[in-house]
Amino acid sequence: MSFACNTVRAGHKVRNRAINTLGYILAALAAALLLRKLYVRLQLSVAKHRSLAGHSRMARRFASWVPFYEYGEADFFGVDSAPAEAVRKRRAGFARLSQLFAARFKTTVEKTAELAGCVSDLEFTSRYRVPFQFSRYVRERIKSGSFLQSSSGVTVTDLDGNRFYDVTGSYGVNVFGYDFYKDCIDRGADRARDLGPVLGAYHPLTAFNVRRLLEISGLDEVSFHMSGTEAVMQAVRLARYHTRRSHLVRFCGAYHGWWGDVQPGVGNPVPARETYTLKDMDDASLRVLRTRRDIACVLVNPLQALHPNSAAPGDSTLLDSARKAHFDREAYSAWLKQLRAVCSARGIALIFDEVFVGFRLGRGGAQEYFGVRADMVTYGKTVAGGLPVGVLCGKHELMRRYRDDRPADICFARGTFNSHPYVMGAMYEFLNKLDGEPLRAMYRDLEQVWNARAQRFNERLMAAKLPLRVANLSTIWTLYYSQPSAYNWMLQYYLRAAGLALSWVGTGRLIFSLNYTEQDFSAVADRIVSAAEEMQRDGWWWSDSRSTNKAIKRRVLKEMLQARWASGWTSPIGSINSPRIK
C-alpha cells in the first residue's frame, strides 16, 4: 500500500512538472510571438515620416480640430506686426490689384460668378487658393475668373481677350503644346468617325495603340480605363489578387488619385485600414518591406523625387516659408533600384504611377529616365492626345483577371467608356507622332536645357535680391521662398496680373510644355521677376530679426487655440478678431 501511494505521488509530480514545463514553453512561445509582433510594429512606426503627412489618423484628427477663424480689416495687412509704413504699402498694393482685376478680367469674372454655388469643384478651388484665414477677404476683393476661350502656342486667352503664358500644364496633360493636342483630337476624331461611339467592340486603331504601349513600357499586357485614378485602382486590385496579400505601400506625400486606399489622410472621410504610408528614400522603409508578410504592392509616384515626403505644394497652406524642394536624380535612381531589389526578393509588385510624369521626362517615361523597371506602370493625362484616359501596363502574371484552377475566383474590372473609339483615335495620333522628328527634337537635351534655365533664373533672382527661388524636375517647377513671411501666397496675384496663367495651387507648381522656346521662357522669367519686384515694393516681404518660420507657426497655433477657446471648445467655428462668423 505504501509503495503504491509513493508511486502515485511520484506520477503526479512528473505530470505536474510536465505541465509546468509545457506552460513555460507556451508562455515563452507567446512572449516570443508578442515580441516579434512588437518588433515588426516598431519597425513600421520607425518607417513613418515624423510629419502629419506620415501619420494619417493623427492628420485627420488634427484637421477636425482646426477651428475656422479669419483676419478682419484691421488685422489682414499686419498679422506679422509689420510697421505702419509696410502696412500702408500693402493696403495700397492690394487696392491696386483689386482695381486691376476688376477692370482687366471683368467679363471672365462675371461669367465665373454665374456658376457660384453650382459647381462643387469651383466652390472648392476658389476657397483654397490661399490660407483659409485670408481667403474670404481676398475672394471678396480680388476676383479670379475660371473661363478661357482659346489657346495657341504656349498661351491661353480669357473671355476679355487677355493672353497669358500658360504654366498650368493642364494638370500635367499639356506636354507638347496645345496645338499638338488639338491636332491629335481632330485627326483622331476623323479616324473614329465611321465607327462612332460604339462601345464593347474595339476600333482597329486599338491594336496599334496596344503594341506601342507595350514597346514603351516593356511589359506584356494592357488595360484601358477612363482616368489615372481608375488605372491605379486596378493595378492595386490585381496586385492584391495575385499575391493574396492585403496591404499596399505608398510613400509620404505622394498622390495617386483620390480613391480611399491611396488617400488615407485628410480628404478621405473614412480611414484606409490596409494602407501603409512610409518614408520615402529611407532604409527603415526597406526594412518594413523585408519583414512584413502582408504587403501586396508598392506604389511610386516619381514626381516625389522633387519633394520627397511632402505633399504637392500649394499656396493654400503657405503660411510661412518652410516650403522646400530639391531634385537629385542620382540619389532617387539609387533609391528606386533598392526598392526594385527588395520587391523582387519579397514577391511584392512594384508599381510606377506615371500618370503625371509619363512622357514628360522622356519617350520611355520614368522607367527609362531612372533606369528601373517596374512590374506594372500606369499612364494617363497626356497619352490619349488630350482626351480622358487611364492605362495600365503589366506583366502577364499580374494582369490576368482569373485563375485557371479556380474559375469562380475572378478579379473584376469594367468600365462603360474604356477603349472609347474617339479616345483610341486621339491616342493613335499621339503615339504615332511620338516617333516623329518634331517630338524627338523636343526631347533632345531636354534635361540639360531646363536645368540650365532653372539655374540662370535662380541666379537672376539672387542678383535682384528677391526672396524667391525655384527647384525643378525637368519642366516641372516649384517656387519656394528664402525669407520667412506670412504673405508669400500674394505672389500668385501679382503673377496673374503680369500675364501668367496659374493653376489653383498657385506658385506651388509651374508646369511648362516642352514647346517653350528660349524667347517664350525669357518672357515668363521677365514676368516673374517683375511681379516679385512689385510685390517687394508693396511691402509684403517686410521682415525683421524676429521673423522666423517657427515664430509664424507659434503665432498661428496661438490663434487657433484662441479661436477654440472663444467657441467654448465645443464647435470648430471661431473668430479671433471679428464678431462676424459665417
Coordinates of C-alpha atoms in Angstrom, one line a residue:
M1 CA 0.0 0.0 0.0
S2 CA 2.8 2.4 0.9
F3 CA 4.7 1.6 -2.2
A4 CA 1.6 2.2 -4.4
C5 CA 0.9 5.5 -2.8
N6 CA 4.5 6.6 -3.3
T7 CA 4.2 5.6 -6.9
V8 CA 1.1 7.6 -7.4
R9 CA 2.6 10.6 -5.8
A10 CA 5.7 10.3 -8.0
G11 CA 3.4 10.1 -11.1
H12 CA 1.6 13.3 -10.0
K13 CA 4.9 15.1 -9.6
V14 CA 6.1 14.0 -13.1
R15 CA 2.8 15.2 -14.6
N16 CA 2.9 18.5 -12.7
R17 CA 6.5 19.0 -13.9
A18 CA 5.5 18.2 -17.4
I19 CA 2.5 20.6 -17.3
N20 CA 4.7 23.3 -15.8
T21 CA 7.3 22.7 -18.4
L22 CA 4.7 22.9 -21.2
G23 CA 3.3 26.0 -19.6
Y24 CA 6.7 27.6 -19.6
I25 CA 7.2 26.6 -23.2
L26 CA 3.9 28.0 -24.3
A27 CA 4.5 31.2 -22.3
A28 CA 7.9 31.5 -23.9
L29 CA 6.4 31.0 -27.4
A30 CA 3.6 33.5 -26.6
A31 CA 6.2 36.0 -25.4
A32 CA 8.4 35.4 -28.5
L33 CA 5.4 35.9 -30.8
L34 CA 4.4 39.1 -28.9
L35 CA 7.9 40.4 -29.0
R36 CA 8.1 39.6 -32.7
K37 CA 4.8 41.4 -33.3
L38 CA 6.0 44.4 -31.2
Y39 CA 9.3 44.4 -33.2
V40 CA 7.5 44.4 -36.5
R41 CA 5.1 47.1 -35.3
L42 CA 8.0 49.2 -34.0
Q43 CA 9.7 48.9 -37.4
L44 CA 6.5 50.2 -39.0
S45 CA 6.4 53.2 -36.7
V46 CA 10.1 54.0 -37.3
A47 CA 9.4 53.9 -41.1
K48 CA 6.7 56.5 -40.8
H49 CA 7.7 60.2 -41.5
R50 CA 7.6 62.4 -38.5
S51 CA 5.2 64.9 -40.2
L52 CA 1.4 64.8 -40.1
A53 CA 1.5 63.6 -43.7
G54 CA 3.2 60.4 -42.4
H55 CA 0.5 59.8 -39.8
S56 CA -2.9 59.7 -41.4
R57 CA -5.0 59.2 -38.3
M58 CA -3.3 62.0 -36.5
A59 CA -3.6 64.2 -39.5
R60 CA -7.4 63.5 -39.7
R61 CA -7.8 64.3 -36.0
F62 CA -5.8 67.5 -36.3
A63 CA -7.8 68.6 -39.3
S64 CA -11.1 68.0 -37.5
W65 CA -9.7 70.1 -34.5
V66 CA -8.6 73.1 -36.5
P67 CA -11.1 75.9 -36.0
F68 CA -12.3 78.4 -38.6
Y69 CA -11.2 82.0 -37.9
E70 CA -10.3 84.8 -40.2
Y71 CA -8.4 88.1 -40.4
G72 CA -10.6 91.1 -40.5
E73 CA -10.0 94.5 -42.0
A74 CA -7.9 95.6 -39.0
D75 CA -5.6 92.7 -39.0
F76 CA -5.3 91.4 -42.6
F77 CA -2.3 93.6 -43.6
G78 CA -0.3 93.3 -40.3
V79 CA -0.5 89.8 -38.9
D80 CA 3.3 89.8 -38.8
S81 CA 3.4 93.0 -36.7
A82 CA 4.9 95.0 -39.6
P83 CA 5.4 98.7 -39.1
A84 CA 2.8 101.2 -40.2
E85 CA 4.7 102.1 -43.4
A86 CA 4.8 98.5 -44.6
V87 CA 1.1 98.1 -43.8
R88 CA 0.3 101.2 -45.7
K89 CA 2.2 99.9 -48.8
R90 CA 0.4 96.6 -48.6
R91 CA -3.0 98.2 -48.4
A92 CA -2.2 100.4 -51.5
G93 CA -0.8 97.4 -53.4
F94 CA -3.8 95.3 -52.6
A95 CA -6.2 98.0 -53.6
R96 CA -4.3 98.5 -56.9
L97 CA -4.5 94.7 -57.7
S98 CA -8.2 94.7 -56.8
Q99 CA -8.9 97.5 -59.2
L100 CA -6.8 95.9 -61.9
F101 CA -8.5 92.5 -61.7
A102 CA -12.0 94.2 -61.7
A103 CA -11.2 96.1 -64.9
R104 CA -9.0 93.7 -66.8
F105 CA -10.9 90.5 -66.2
K106 CA -14.5 91.9 -66.0
T107 CA -16.2 89.5 -68.4
T108 CA -14.4 86.4 -67.3
V109 CA -15.2 87.2 -63.6
E110 CA -18.8 87.8 -64.4
K111 CA -19.1 84.5 -66.3
T112 CA -17.4 82.7 -63.4
A113 CA -19.9 84.3 -60.9
E114 CA -22.8 82.7 -62.8
L115 CA -21.5 79.4 -61.6
A116 CA -21.2 80.4 -57.9
G117 CA -22.8 77.8 -55.7
C118 CA -23.5 75.5 -58.7
V119 CA -20.2 73.7 -59.5
S120 CA -18.6 72.0 -56.5
D121 CA -15.1 71.9 -58.0
L122 CA -15.2 75.6 -58.5
E123 CA -16.5 76.2 -55.0
F124 CA -13.6 74.2 -53.5
T125 CA -10.8 75.6 -55.5
S126 CA -11.9 79.2 -55.1
R127 CA -11.8 78.9 -51.3
Y128 CA -8.4 77.2 -51.2
R129 CA -6.3 79.4 -53.4
V130 CA -4.8 81.0 -50.2
P131 CA -4.7 80.1 -46.5
F132 CA -8.2 80.0 -45.0
Q133 CA -7.5 82.8 -42.6
F134 CA -7.1 85.2 -45.5
S135 CA -9.4 83.6 -48.0
R136 CA -12.7 85.4 -47.6
Y137 CA -11.1 88.9 -47.6
V138 CA -9.2 88.1 -50.8
R139 CA -12.2 86.4 -52.6
E140 CA -14.4 89.4 -51.9
R141 CA -11.9 91.9 -53.3
I142 CA -9.6 90.2 -55.9
K143 CA -12.0 88.1 -58.0
S144 CA -10.4 85.5 -60.2
G145 CA -12.0 84.1 -63.4
S146 CA -12.1 80.4 -64.4
F147 CA -13.0 80.7 -68.1
L148 CA -10.8 80.7 -71.2
Q149 CA -11.8 81.0 -74.8
S150 CA -8.8 79.9 -76.8
S151 CA -5.2 78.6 -76.7
S152 CA -2.3 78.9 -79.1
G153 CA 1.3 78.0 -78.8
V154 CA 2.2 78.4 -75.2
T155 CA -0.5 80.9 -74.4
V156 CA -4.2 80.9 -73.4
T157 CA -6.7 83.7 -73.8
D158 CA -9.6 84.6 -71.4
L159 CA -13.0 86.0 -72.2
D160 CA -11.7 89.6 -72.0
G161 CA -9.1 88.9 -74.7
N162 CA -6.2 88.8 -72.2
R163 CA -3.4 86.5 -73.3
F164 CA -1.4 84.6 -70.6
Y165 CA 1.7 82.4 -70.8
D166 CA 0.4 79.1 -69.6
V167 CA 2.3 77.4 -66.8
T168 CA -0.6 75.3 -65.5
G169 CA 0.3 72.4 -67.8
S170 CA -3.4 71.5 -67.7
Y171 CA -2.7 69.4 -64.6
G172 CA 0.1 67.6 -66.5
V173 CA -1.8 66.9 -69.7
N174 CA 0.0 69.5 -71.8
V175 CA 3.4 68.1 -72.5
F176 CA 3.9 69.1 -76.2
G177 CA 1.8 72.3 -76.5
Y178 CA -2.0 72.8 -77.0
D179 CA -1.7 72.9 -80.8
F180 CA -0.3 69.4 -80.8
Y181 CA -3.3 68.1 -78.8
K182 CA -5.8 69.9 -81.0
D183 CA -4.4 68.2 -84.0
C184 CA -4.4 64.8 -82.2
I185 CA -8.1 65.2 -81.3
D186 CA -9.1 66.5 -84.7
R187 CA -7.3 63.8 -86.7
G188 CA -8.3 61.1 -84.2
A189 CA -12.0 62.1 -84.5
D190 CA -11.7 61.8 -88.3
R191 CA -10.3 58.3 -87.9
A192 CA -13.0 57.2 -85.5
R193 CA -16.0 58.9 -87.1
D194 CA -17.2 56.0 -89.2
L195 CA -17.5 53.7 -86.2
G196 CA -18.7 56.5 -83.9
P197 CA -19.4 55.9 -80.2
V198 CA -19.8 52.1 -80.5
L199 CA -18.7 50.5 -77.2
G200 CA -17.8 47.0 -76.4
A201 CA -16.1 46.2 -79.6
Y202 CA -12.6 47.6 -80.4
H203 CA -11.7 50.2 -83.0
P204 CA -8.9 48.8 -85.3
L205 CA -6.6 51.6 -84.1
T206 CA -6.6 49.9 -80.7
A207 CA -4.2 47.2 -82.0
F208 CA -1.6 49.8 -82.9
N209 CA -2.0 51.6 -79.5
V210 CA -1.6 48.3 -77.6
R211 CA 1.6 47.4 -79.5
R212 CA 3.2 50.8 -79.0
L213 CA 2.3 50.9 -75.2
L214 CA 3.9 47.5 -74.7
E215 CA 7.0 48.6 -76.5
I216 CA 7.2 51.8 -74.4
S217 CA 6.5 50.2 -71.1
G218 CA 8.5 47.0 -71.8
L219 CA 5.6 45.0 -70.3
D220 CA 3.2 42.3 -71.5
E221 CA -0.4 43.3 -71.3
V222 CA -2.6 46.5 -71.3
S223 CA -5.9 47.5 -69.9
F224 CA -7.7 50.8 -70.7
H225 CA -9.6 53.0 -68.2
M226 CA -11.2 56.4 -68.1
S227 CA -8.8 58.1 -65.6
G228 CA -5.4 57.7 -64.0
T229 CA -7.2 57.1 -60.7
E230 CA -9.0 54.1 -62.2
A231 CA -5.8 52.7 -63.6
V232 CA -4.1 52.8 -60.2
M233 CA -7.2 51.2 -58.6
Q234 CA -7.0 48.3 -61.0
A235 CA -3.2 47.9 -60.5
V236 CA -3.6 47.7 -56.7
R237 CA -6.6 45.3 -57.0
L238 CA -4.7 43.0 -59.3
A239 CA -1.6 43.0 -57.1
R240 CA -3.7 42.0 -54.1
Y241 CA -5.5 39.3 -56.1
H242 CA -2.3 37.6 -57.3
T243 CA -0.2 38.0 -54.2
R244 CA -3.1 37.1 -51.9
R245 CA -1.9 39.9 -49.6
S246 CA -3.9 42.8 -48.3
H247 CA -1.8 45.9 -47.9
L248 CA -0.4 48.5 -50.3
V249 CA 2.6 50.8 -49.5
R250 CA 2.6 54.4 -50.6
F251 CA 5.2 57.0 -49.7
C252 CA 4.6 60.1 -47.6
G253 CA 3.1 62.9 -49.6
A254 CA 2.6 61.0 -52.8
Y255 CA -0.5 61.5 -54.8
H256 CA -2.0 58.5 -56.6
G257 CA -5.6 59.7 -57.3
W258 CA -8.4 60.4 -54.9
W259 CA -9.8 56.9 -54.1
G260 CA -9.7 55.8 -50.5
D261 CA -6.8 53.4 -50.2
V262 CA -4.3 55.8 -51.7
Q263 CA -5.5 58.9 -49.8
P264 CA -5.5 57.7 -46.2
G265 CA -5.3 61.1 -44.5
V266 CA -7.1 64.5 -44.8
G267 CA -9.6 64.5 -47.6
N268 CA -10.9 60.9 -47.0
P269 CA -13.8 60.7 -44.6
V270 CA -13.0 57.1 -43.6
P271 CA -9.7 55.5 -42.6
A272 CA -7.7 53.4 -45.1
R273 CA -7.1 50.3 -43.0
E274 CA -5.0 48.4 -45.5
T275 CA -2.5 51.1 -46.4
Y276 CA 1.0 51.7 -45.1
T277 CA 2.4 55.2 -45.6
L278 CA 6.2 55.0 -45.3
K279 CA 9.1 57.4 -45.5
D280 CA 10.5 58.0 -49.0
M281 CA 14.2 57.3 -49.6
D282 CA 14.7 55.7 -46.2
D283 CA 16.3 52.4 -45.1
A284 CA 13.6 52.0 -42.4
S285 CA 11.0 51.6 -45.1
L286 CA 13.1 48.9 -46.8
R287 CA 13.2 47.0 -43.5
V288 CA 9.4 47.0 -43.4
L289 CA 9.2 45.6 -46.9
R290 CA 11.7 42.9 -46.0
T291 CA 9.9 41.8 -42.8
R292 CA 6.1 42.1 -43.3
R293 CA 4.2 39.3 -45.0
D294 CA 1.0 41.3 -45.8
I295 CA 2.4 43.7 -48.5
A296 CA 1.0 43.2 -51.9
C297 CA 2.5 46.2 -53.8
V298 CA 4.5 49.4 -53.5
L299 CA 3.3 52.5 -55.3
V300 CA 5.8 55.0 -56.6
N301 CA 5.0 58.4 -58.0
P302 CA 8.3 59.6 -59.5
L303 CA 7.2 63.2 -59.1
Q304 CA 8.0 62.8 -55.4
A305 CA 11.7 63.0 -56.4
L306 CA 11.3 66.8 -56.4
H307 CA 9.9 67.0 -52.8
P308 CA 10.3 63.6 -51.0
N309 CA 7.9 63.1 -48.1
S310 CA 6.0 66.2 -48.8
A311 CA 2.6 66.6 -50.4
A312 CA 2.2 68.5 -53.7
P313 CA 3.0 72.2 -52.7
G314 CA 0.1 74.6 -52.8
D315 CA -0.5 78.1 -51.7
S316 CA -3.5 77.2 -49.6
T317 CA -1.1 76.2 -46.8
L318 CA 1.6 78.8 -47.5
L319 CA 1.5 80.5 -44.1
D320 CA 5.3 80.7 -43.8
S321 CA 8.4 80.0 -45.9
A322 CA 9.0 76.4 -44.9
R323 CA 8.2 75.0 -48.4
K324 CA 11.3 73.4 -49.9
A325 CA 12.1 71.4 -53.0
H326 CA 15.2 69.8 -54.5
F327 CA 15.8 67.1 -57.1
D328 CA 18.8 64.7 -57.1
R329 CA 18.4 62.3 -60.0
E330 CA 21.3 60.1 -58.9
A331 CA 20.0 59.7 -55.4
Y332 CA 16.5 58.9 -56.4
S333 CA 17.6 56.5 -59.1
A334 CA 19.6 54.6 -56.4
W335 CA 16.6 54.5 -54.1
L336 CA 14.4 53.1 -56.9
K337 CA 17.0 50.4 -57.6
Q338 CA 17.0 49.4 -53.9
L339 CA 13.2 49.3 -54.0
R340 CA 13.3 47.1 -57.1
A341 CA 15.7 44.6 -55.4
V342 CA 13.6 44.3 -52.2
C343 CA 10.3 44.0 -54.0
S344 CA 11.8 41.3 -56.3
A345 CA 13.2 39.3 -53.3
R346 CA 9.9 39.6 -51.4
G347 CA 7.4 38.9 -54.2
I348 CA 5.9 42.4 -53.9
A349 CA 4.6 44.1 -57.0
L350 CA 6.4 47.4 -57.8
I351 CA 4.0 49.8 -59.5
F352 CA 5.2 53.1 -61.1
D353 CA 2.4 55.6 -61.2
E354 CA 3.4 57.6 -64.3
V355 CA 0.0 59.3 -64.8
F356 CA 1.7 62.7 -64.3
V357 CA 5.3 62.2 -65.4
G358 CA 4.9 59.7 -68.1
F359 CA 6.2 61.0 -71.5
R360 CA 7.3 64.3 -69.8
L361 CA 10.7 63.1 -68.6
G362 CA 11.4 61.1 -71.8
R363 CA 9.8 59.0 -74.5
G364 CA 10.2 55.9 -72.3
G365 CA 8.9 57.6 -69.2
A366 CA 10.2 57.4 -65.7
Q367 CA 11.3 53.8 -66.2
E368 CA 13.7 54.9 -68.9
Y369 CA 14.7 58.1 -67.1
F370 CA 15.6 56.5 -63.8
G371 CA 16.9 53.2 -65.3
V372 CA 14.5 51.0 -63.2
R373 CA 11.8 48.5 -64.5
A374 CA 8.5 48.2 -62.7
D375 CA 6.1 45.2 -62.6
M376 CA 3.2 47.5 -63.5
V377 CA 3.0 51.0 -64.9
T378 CA 0.1 53.4 -65.0
Y379 CA -0.3 56.2 -67.6
G380 CA -2.9 58.9 -68.1
K381 CA -3.4 62.5 -68.8
T382 CA -1.3 63.1 -72.0
V383 CA -1.3 59.7 -73.6
A384 CA -4.7 60.0 -75.2
G385 CA -3.8 63.1 -77.1
G386 CA -5.8 65.4 -74.8
L387 CA -8.8 63.2 -74.1
P388 CA -9.6 61.4 -70.8
V389 CA -7.8 58.1 -70.3
G390 CA -6.1 55.8 -67.9
V391 CA -3.8 53.0 -69.0
L392 CA -2.4 50.1 -67.0
C393 CA 0.5 48.0 -68.4
G394 CA 1.8 45.0 -66.5
K395 CA 3.4 41.6 -66.6
H396 CA 1.3 38.6 -67.7
E397 CA 1.3 37.0 -64.3
L398 CA -0.1 40.2 -62.7
M399 CA -2.6 41.3 -65.3
R400 CA -4.7 38.1 -65.6
R401 CA -8.1 38.6 -64.0
Y402 CA -8.9 34.9 -63.5
R403 CA -7.4 31.6 -62.3
D404 CA -7.3 28.6 -64.5
D405 CA -7.7 26.2 -61.5
R406 CA -10.4 28.3 -59.7
P407 CA -12.8 29.5 -62.4
A408 CA -15.2 31.3 -60.0
D409 CA -12.3 33.3 -58.4
I410 CA -12.0 36.3 -60.6
C411 CA -10.7 39.9 -60.3
F412 CA -13.4 42.1 -61.7
A413 CA -12.8 45.4 -63.6
R414 CA -15.0 47.0 -66.2
G415 CA -15.9 50.5 -67.5
T416 CA -18.5 51.6 -70.0
F417 CA -16.2 54.0 -71.8
N418 CA -13.0 52.1 -71.6
S419 CA -11.4 51.9 -75.1
H420 CA -13.8 54.5 -76.5
P421 CA -13.2 54.8 -80.3
Y422 CA -12.6 58.6 -80.1
V423 CA -10.1 58.1 -77.3
M424 CA -8.3 55.4 -79.3
G425 CA -8.2 57.7 -82.3
A426 CA -6.5 60.5 -80.4
M427 CA -4.2 58.1 -78.7
Y428 CA -3.2 56.7 -82.1
E429 CA -2.2 60.2 -83.2
F430 CA -0.3 60.8 -80.0
L431 CA 1.7 57.6 -80.2
N432 CA 2.3 57.9 -83.9
K433 CA 3.7 61.4 -83.5
L434 CA 5.8 60.3 -80.6
D435 CA 8.2 58.7 -83.1
G436 CA 8.4 61.7 -85.4
E437 CA 11.3 64.1 -85.6
P438 CA 9.4 67.2 -84.2
L439 CA 8.9 65.4 -80.8
R440 CA 12.3 63.8 -80.9
A441 CA 13.7 67.3 -81.2
M442 CA 11.8 68.4 -78.1
Y443 CA 13.2 65.5 -76.1
R444 CA 16.8 66.1 -77.3
D445 CA 18.9 67.6 -74.4
L446 CA 15.6 68.1 -72.5
E447 CA 17.1 67.9 -69.0
Q448 CA 20.2 70.0 -69.8
V449 CA 18.0 72.7 -71.4
W450 CA 15.6 73.0 -68.5
N451 CA 18.2 72.6 -65.7
A452 CA 20.2 75.4 -67.4
R453 CA 17.1 77.6 -67.5
A454 CA 16.4 77.0 -63.8
Q455 CA 20.0 77.8 -62.9
R456 CA 20.0 81.1 -64.9
F457 CA 16.7 82.0 -63.4
N458 CA 17.9 81.4 -59.8
E459 CA 21.0 83.5 -60.5
R460 CA 18.8 86.3 -61.7
L461 CA 16.6 86.1 -58.6
M462 CA 19.6 86.3 -56.4
A463 CA 21.1 89.2 -58.3
A464 CA 17.8 91.1 -57.9
K465 CA 17.9 90.3 -54.1
L466 CA 14.4 88.7 -54.3
P467 CA 13.5 86.1 -51.6
L468 CA 12.4 83.6 -54.2
R469 CA 14.0 80.5 -55.7
V470 CA 13.0 77.7 -58.0
A471 CA 13.6 73.9 -57.9
N472 CA 12.8 71.8 -60.9
L473 CA 12.3 68.2 -62.1
S474 CA 12.8 68.9 -65.9
T475 CA 9.8 71.1 -66.9
I476 CA 8.0 70.7 -63.5
W477 CA 8.9 73.7 -61.3
T478 CA 8.2 74.7 -57.7
L479 CA 8.7 78.2 -56.4
Y480 CA 9.9 78.4 -52.8
Y481 CA 10.8 81.3 -50.5
S482 CA 14.2 82.1 -48.8
Q483 CA 12.9 84.6 -46.3
P484 CA 10.2 84.0 -43.6
S485 CA 6.9 85.6 -44.5
A486 CA 3.2 85.1 -43.9
Y487 CA 2.3 86.7 -47.2
N488 CA 4.1 84.6 -49.9
W489 CA 0.8 83.4 -51.3
M490 CA 0.2 87.0 -52.5
L491 CA 2.7 86.4 -55.3
Q492 CA 0.2 84.4 -57.3
Y493 CA -2.0 87.5 -57.8
Y494 CA 1.0 89.6 -59.0
L495 CA 1.9 86.8 -61.4
R496 CA -1.6 86.7 -62.8
A497 CA -1.6 90.5 -63.2
A498 CA 1.8 90.1 -65.0
G499 CA 0.2 87.7 -67.6
L500 CA 0.8 84.2 -66.3
A501 CA -1.9 81.6 -66.2
L502 CA -1.5 79.6 -62.9
S503 CA -3.5 76.6 -61.7
W504 CA -5.5 76.9 -58.5
V505 CA -2.5 75.7 -56.4
G506 CA -0.7 79.0 -57.2
T507 CA 3.1 79.1 -57.0
G508 CA 3.5 75.6 -55.8
R509 CA 3.5 74.1 -59.2
L510 CA 4.5 75.7 -62.6
I511 CA 4.3 73.2 -65.4
F512 CA 5.9 74.2 -68.7
S513 CA 5.2 72.4 -72.0
L514 CA 8.2 71.1 -74.0
N515 CA 7.5 73.6 -76.9
Y516 CA 8.6 76.6 -74.8
T517 CA 11.3 78.4 -76.8
E518 CA 14.1 80.4 -75.3
Q519 CA 12.1 83.5 -76.2
D520 CA 9.0 82.2 -74.5
F521 CA 10.8 81.2 -71.4
S522 CA 12.6 84.6 -71.2
A523 CA 9.2 86.3 -71.4
V524 CA 7.9 84.2 -68.4
A525 CA 11.1 84.8 -66.4
D526 CA 10.8 88.6 -67.0
R527 CA 7.2 88.5 -65.8
I528 CA 8.0 86.5 -62.6
V529 CA 10.9 88.9 -61.7
S530 CA 8.8 92.0 -62.5
A531 CA 5.9 90.6 -60.4
A532 CA 8.2 89.7 -57.5
E533 CA 9.8 93.1 -57.5
E534 CA 6.4 94.8 -57.4
M535 CA 5.4 92.6 -54.5
Q536 CA 8.6 93.5 -52.7
R537 CA 8.0 97.3 -53.3
D538 CA 4.5 96.9 -51.9
G539 CA 5.9 95.7 -48.6
W540 CA 4.7 92.1 -48.4
W541 CA 8.2 90.8 -47.8
W542 CA 9.0 93.1 -44.9
S543 CA 11.0 91.2 -42.3
D544 CA 13.0 91.8 -39.2
S545 CA 15.2 89.7 -36.9
R546 CA 12.1 88.3 -35.1
S547 CA 10.6 87.0 -38.3
T548 CA 11.2 83.2 -38.4
N549 CA 9.2 80.3 -39.7
K550 CA 9.0 79.0 -36.1
A551 CA 7.6 82.3 -34.9
I552 CA 5.0 82.3 -37.6
K553 CA 3.9 78.7 -36.7
R554 CA 3.7 79.6 -33.0
R555 CA 1.6 82.6 -33.8
V556 CA -0.8 80.6 -35.9
L557 CA -1.1 77.9 -33.2
K558 CA -1.9 80.6 -30.6
E559 CA -4.6 82.0 -32.9
M560 CA -6.1 78.5 -33.3
L561 CA -6.1 78.0 -29.5
Q562 CA -7.8 81.4 -29.0
A563 CA -10.4 80.6 -31.6
R564 CA -11.1 77.2 -30.0
W565 CA -11.3 78.9 -26.6
A566 CA -13.7 81.6 -27.9
S567 CA -16.0 78.9 -29.2
G568 CA -16.0 77.1 -25.8
W569 CA -14.2 74.1 -27.3
T570 CA -17.5 72.7 -28.5
S571 CA -17.5 73.9 -32.1
P572 CA -14.9 74.1 -34.8
I573 CA -16.1 77.6 -35.6
G574 CA -14.4 80.6 -34.0
S575 CA -13.0 84.1 -34.7
I576 CA -10.1 85.9 -33.1
N577 CA -10.6 89.4 -34.4
S578 CA -14.1 89.8 -35.8
P579 CA -17.6 89.1 -34.4
R580 CA -18.6 88.0 -37.9
I581 CA -18.7 84.3 -38.3
K582 CA -20.2 82.8 -41.4

